[in-house]
Amino acid sequence: MIKKFLKLFSNNVFLFTVISIFLGLFIGAIILLAAGFNPLQAYGVMLQGIFGKPKYLSYVIIRSTPLILTGLSIAFAFRTGLFNIGAEGQYIIGSTVAVVVGYFIHLPAILHIPLVIICALIASGFWGGITGFFKARFGVNEVISTIMLNWVALYLQNFLIYTPGFQKPGGEVSYAIQPTASITFLDKWKRSEEGIAWLLDHPFWRDLFKTPINWGFLIAIAVAVLVWFILKHTTLGYRLRAVGFNLYAAEYGGINVKKNMVISMTIAGALSGLAGALQVMGVSHQISLLAAMEGYGFDGIAVSLIGNSTPIGCVFSGLLFGGLKYGGPKMQPAMGAPSEIINIVIGIIVFFIAIPQVIRLILEFGKRKKAEKV
Amino acid sequence: MSGNIKPDAKSTAQIPVVYMKNIIKKFGDFVANDTISLKVHKGEVHALLGENGAGKSTLMNVLYGLYTPTSGQIFINGKEVEIKNPNIAIQHKIGMVHQHFMLVKPFTVTENIILGMEKTGSFGKLHIAEAEKEVEELSKKYGLAVNPRAKIEDITVGMQQRVEILKALYRGADILILDEPTAVLTPQEIYELGKIVHNLTKEGKSIILISHKLKELKIMADYCTIIRRGKFIDTVDVSKTTEEELAAKMVGRAVNFIVDKKPKEAGEVVLKIEDLVVKDNRGLDAVKKLSLEVRRGEILGLAGIDGNGQSQLLEAITGLRKIESGKVSIHNKDITNKTPLEIIESKISNIPQDRQKRGLVLDFSVSENLILENHFKKPFAKKGVLDHLKITEFSIELIDKFDVRPTDENKIVGNLSGGNQQKVIIAREVTNDPDLLIAAQPTRGLDVGAIEYVHRALVRQRDEDKAVLLVSLELDEVINVSDRIAVIYEGAIVGMVDAKDADIESLGLMMAGGTASD
Ligand SMILES: Nc1ncnc2c1ncn2[C@@H]1O[C@H](COP(=O)(O)OP(=O)(O)OP(=O)(O)O)[C@@H](O)[C@H]1O
Ligand SMILES: [Mg+2]
């Protein structure tokens, strides 16, 4: 009976994901209860904090954008059998290059924006490609090399921040990018006099435009579709998946395994780098000194996991993640409930999502697939 | 072999140790077992015979608790039981050796055998020496010689199989399921397995044996249950039937065991190998200055005992292993140390020896596997975009032509039966229309009907004036199908005979290192 139950869920990924999310929320509720808070009230505050105002929703979307992209990055590499822990560093490279190109170069927006994006893609793609190359050429495990490259990227950014001519006087931040490189919606207009006047009469739009709402989310969606198309409908995707599933068979079939590892990591790097670039162009407009990793890359691992490593899944799980991360902490000021609860909830969701693999392993114990084949 | 323990009254008087009654097993809409019944008595070797995909492994997986039957009953020693998982199967003293082994490669023989039932002392310390002794005793008792301290990755397939059998016996199995145990064995190892089976039944164990090799069944089995396309056909007394009868029952038509082929004049040289040296994984020379030619319009059979450099030779030709020295060329074009893709493009196709490691991406569908080498070419792709419609059309055609069952191009290849996985590879490689077709153990795990088909396909290639290099551990196959036979021993060709003049004895002698003339 139990076995049948488990089997049903381990076979239906979507159902399992939904159940895991509810289980995560449920256990979070128990913890809240144990800590002396009313879970219904707490979750009410959270939902209110997510859906209450157009502004909130806009923030959720803004929050989700980089997560969707780093999630896609990790999912993409994973399809080729690679574990991209380097999304963090690739993100940093993308954002740094975006600021450099966005600040130093002066061009009309129509050229400037694509240029910034392309430069960030190239640099972060290269950054990811290094890992692929080391793996293909010298057999260096990608987990190790990406972790090291993450730190290199971090210190590279911090080093640049202190460079005269780039550091904004009086702060540990860079100069902001030129307005022509910004992708924030109506950035200039909403601060102009007529803009302020118009918005005063239109409370909905005023609320929405309080946030740095920008093109990033739409670009992320388009990229998710593109990634889906590549994996499903192109020869490149076919090769990458073949390598991911069985590199021996791929090699036998004339597929250049090493080359495809480099390609896969390059694309994965570019996806994470795009996350960084869009964040700079749409939200922060500058970079600041990093004391530690910001966590976009690591959250991306969870996003990709919850999204079952599919592009569409990453979009939804990125939104979920962004929502929880934005709405969750609102429990604290409203009712004094520790906002860490929401991290616990996320942790539990990830835990339960990972469980189907474990259950499948148990169910298939002794069966061909998971057991060590000789 | 075990023919001496066949009291005729047994089948009716005694309670069967295993009685599977009206078993139905469905995968979705697909009925893999359609009301199958099976009775096995104590001390009996009961064979299961059926075409690829007939549902043999499925039935046994039901008995071993890996699949839950959709309906039906199982009785062990007359008592109805519900076998929900392998642990319960083991409690009922059922053991299984799978078609594809399940050993942990970096572990030793003993560690694998005791895995999951380790005896530990204080602080969880493993009593490994004790276990090794137990394993040794067990292996002596049934004549299953193994080195308990050897690592799995270092021992031969035949040895690995013994480990699997020991693993089952160590868990107290009285009923042993062997799923195609002989498909991966050399003739010598098959002979030894026969002795082991005999020892086991002598001790009162019952054995369910799946095999496609009728000759072996005749020797080893007492009774044989035949299934076709998931349905029970008959249970027969093996001593009272012939191979031809068994084959006909299983396939549903008469099977031709003799390969039909007309004499043919071989043409110019297609594959030329000169003084080839190739190393194995340990860095030792596995192929030693080997020279060989395969000509247009001939099937060259390479006979030899496993481990004499055959796999390294084939990997070197196909670009999967580095060539240290020497030269390989096709139609006078040098392909030494070229990439696998360049070699495929030189019109060489290869049916690899290890279908699950090399030949297939198990997580891909049938149609995805069928386009492995050609996925980027027209009509399957245009400008880097796959044309799923064309791929599907192509797949349906091949599935039909090569009789892959079930006829579902979207089925994940890992879920096909072993023999049908092999058919997928053969379909793909033969359809590539190569100038040289390399076939390594092409009929491993195939049923007699499919073997007949593959042999015909090889002969057709030859008749179309293509070159075929057949590597097989089965002498019968080599002699039956080839035009010329080369014998490989310790990495070099030690003899070359015309297949018409070949006889098993002299070939066997050469394979063991003697020369044709002694
Ligand atoms: N897990 C599964 N999911 C879906 N279909 C399956 C699964 N396992 C087996 N089948 C199907 O059930 C049928 C019977 O397979 P089975 O492995 O029992 O065949 P078999 O008689 O052992 O053949 P072979 O001699 O080729 O090993 C096949 O058509 C196979 O594709
Ligand atoms: Mg089978």
PDB file of C-alpha atoms and ligand atoms in Angstrom, chain B residues 57 99 179-180 417-418, ligand 2:
ATOM      1  CA  SER B  57      12.423 -11.462 -17.058  1.00  0.00           C
ATOM      2  CA  GLN B  99      20.406 -10.596 -16.783  1.00  0.00           C
ATOM      3  CA  ASP B 179      18.196 -14.950 -16.015  1.00  0.00           C
ATOM      4  CA  GLU B 180      20.149 -15.682 -19.178  1.00  0.00           C
ATOM      5  CA  SER B 417      13.821  -6.449 -22.951  1.00  0.00           C
ATOM      6  CA  GLY B 418      17.475  -7.317 -23.335  1.00  0.00           C
TER       7      GLY B 418
HETATM    8 MG    MG C   2      15.065 -10.806 -20.204  1.00  0.00          MG
END
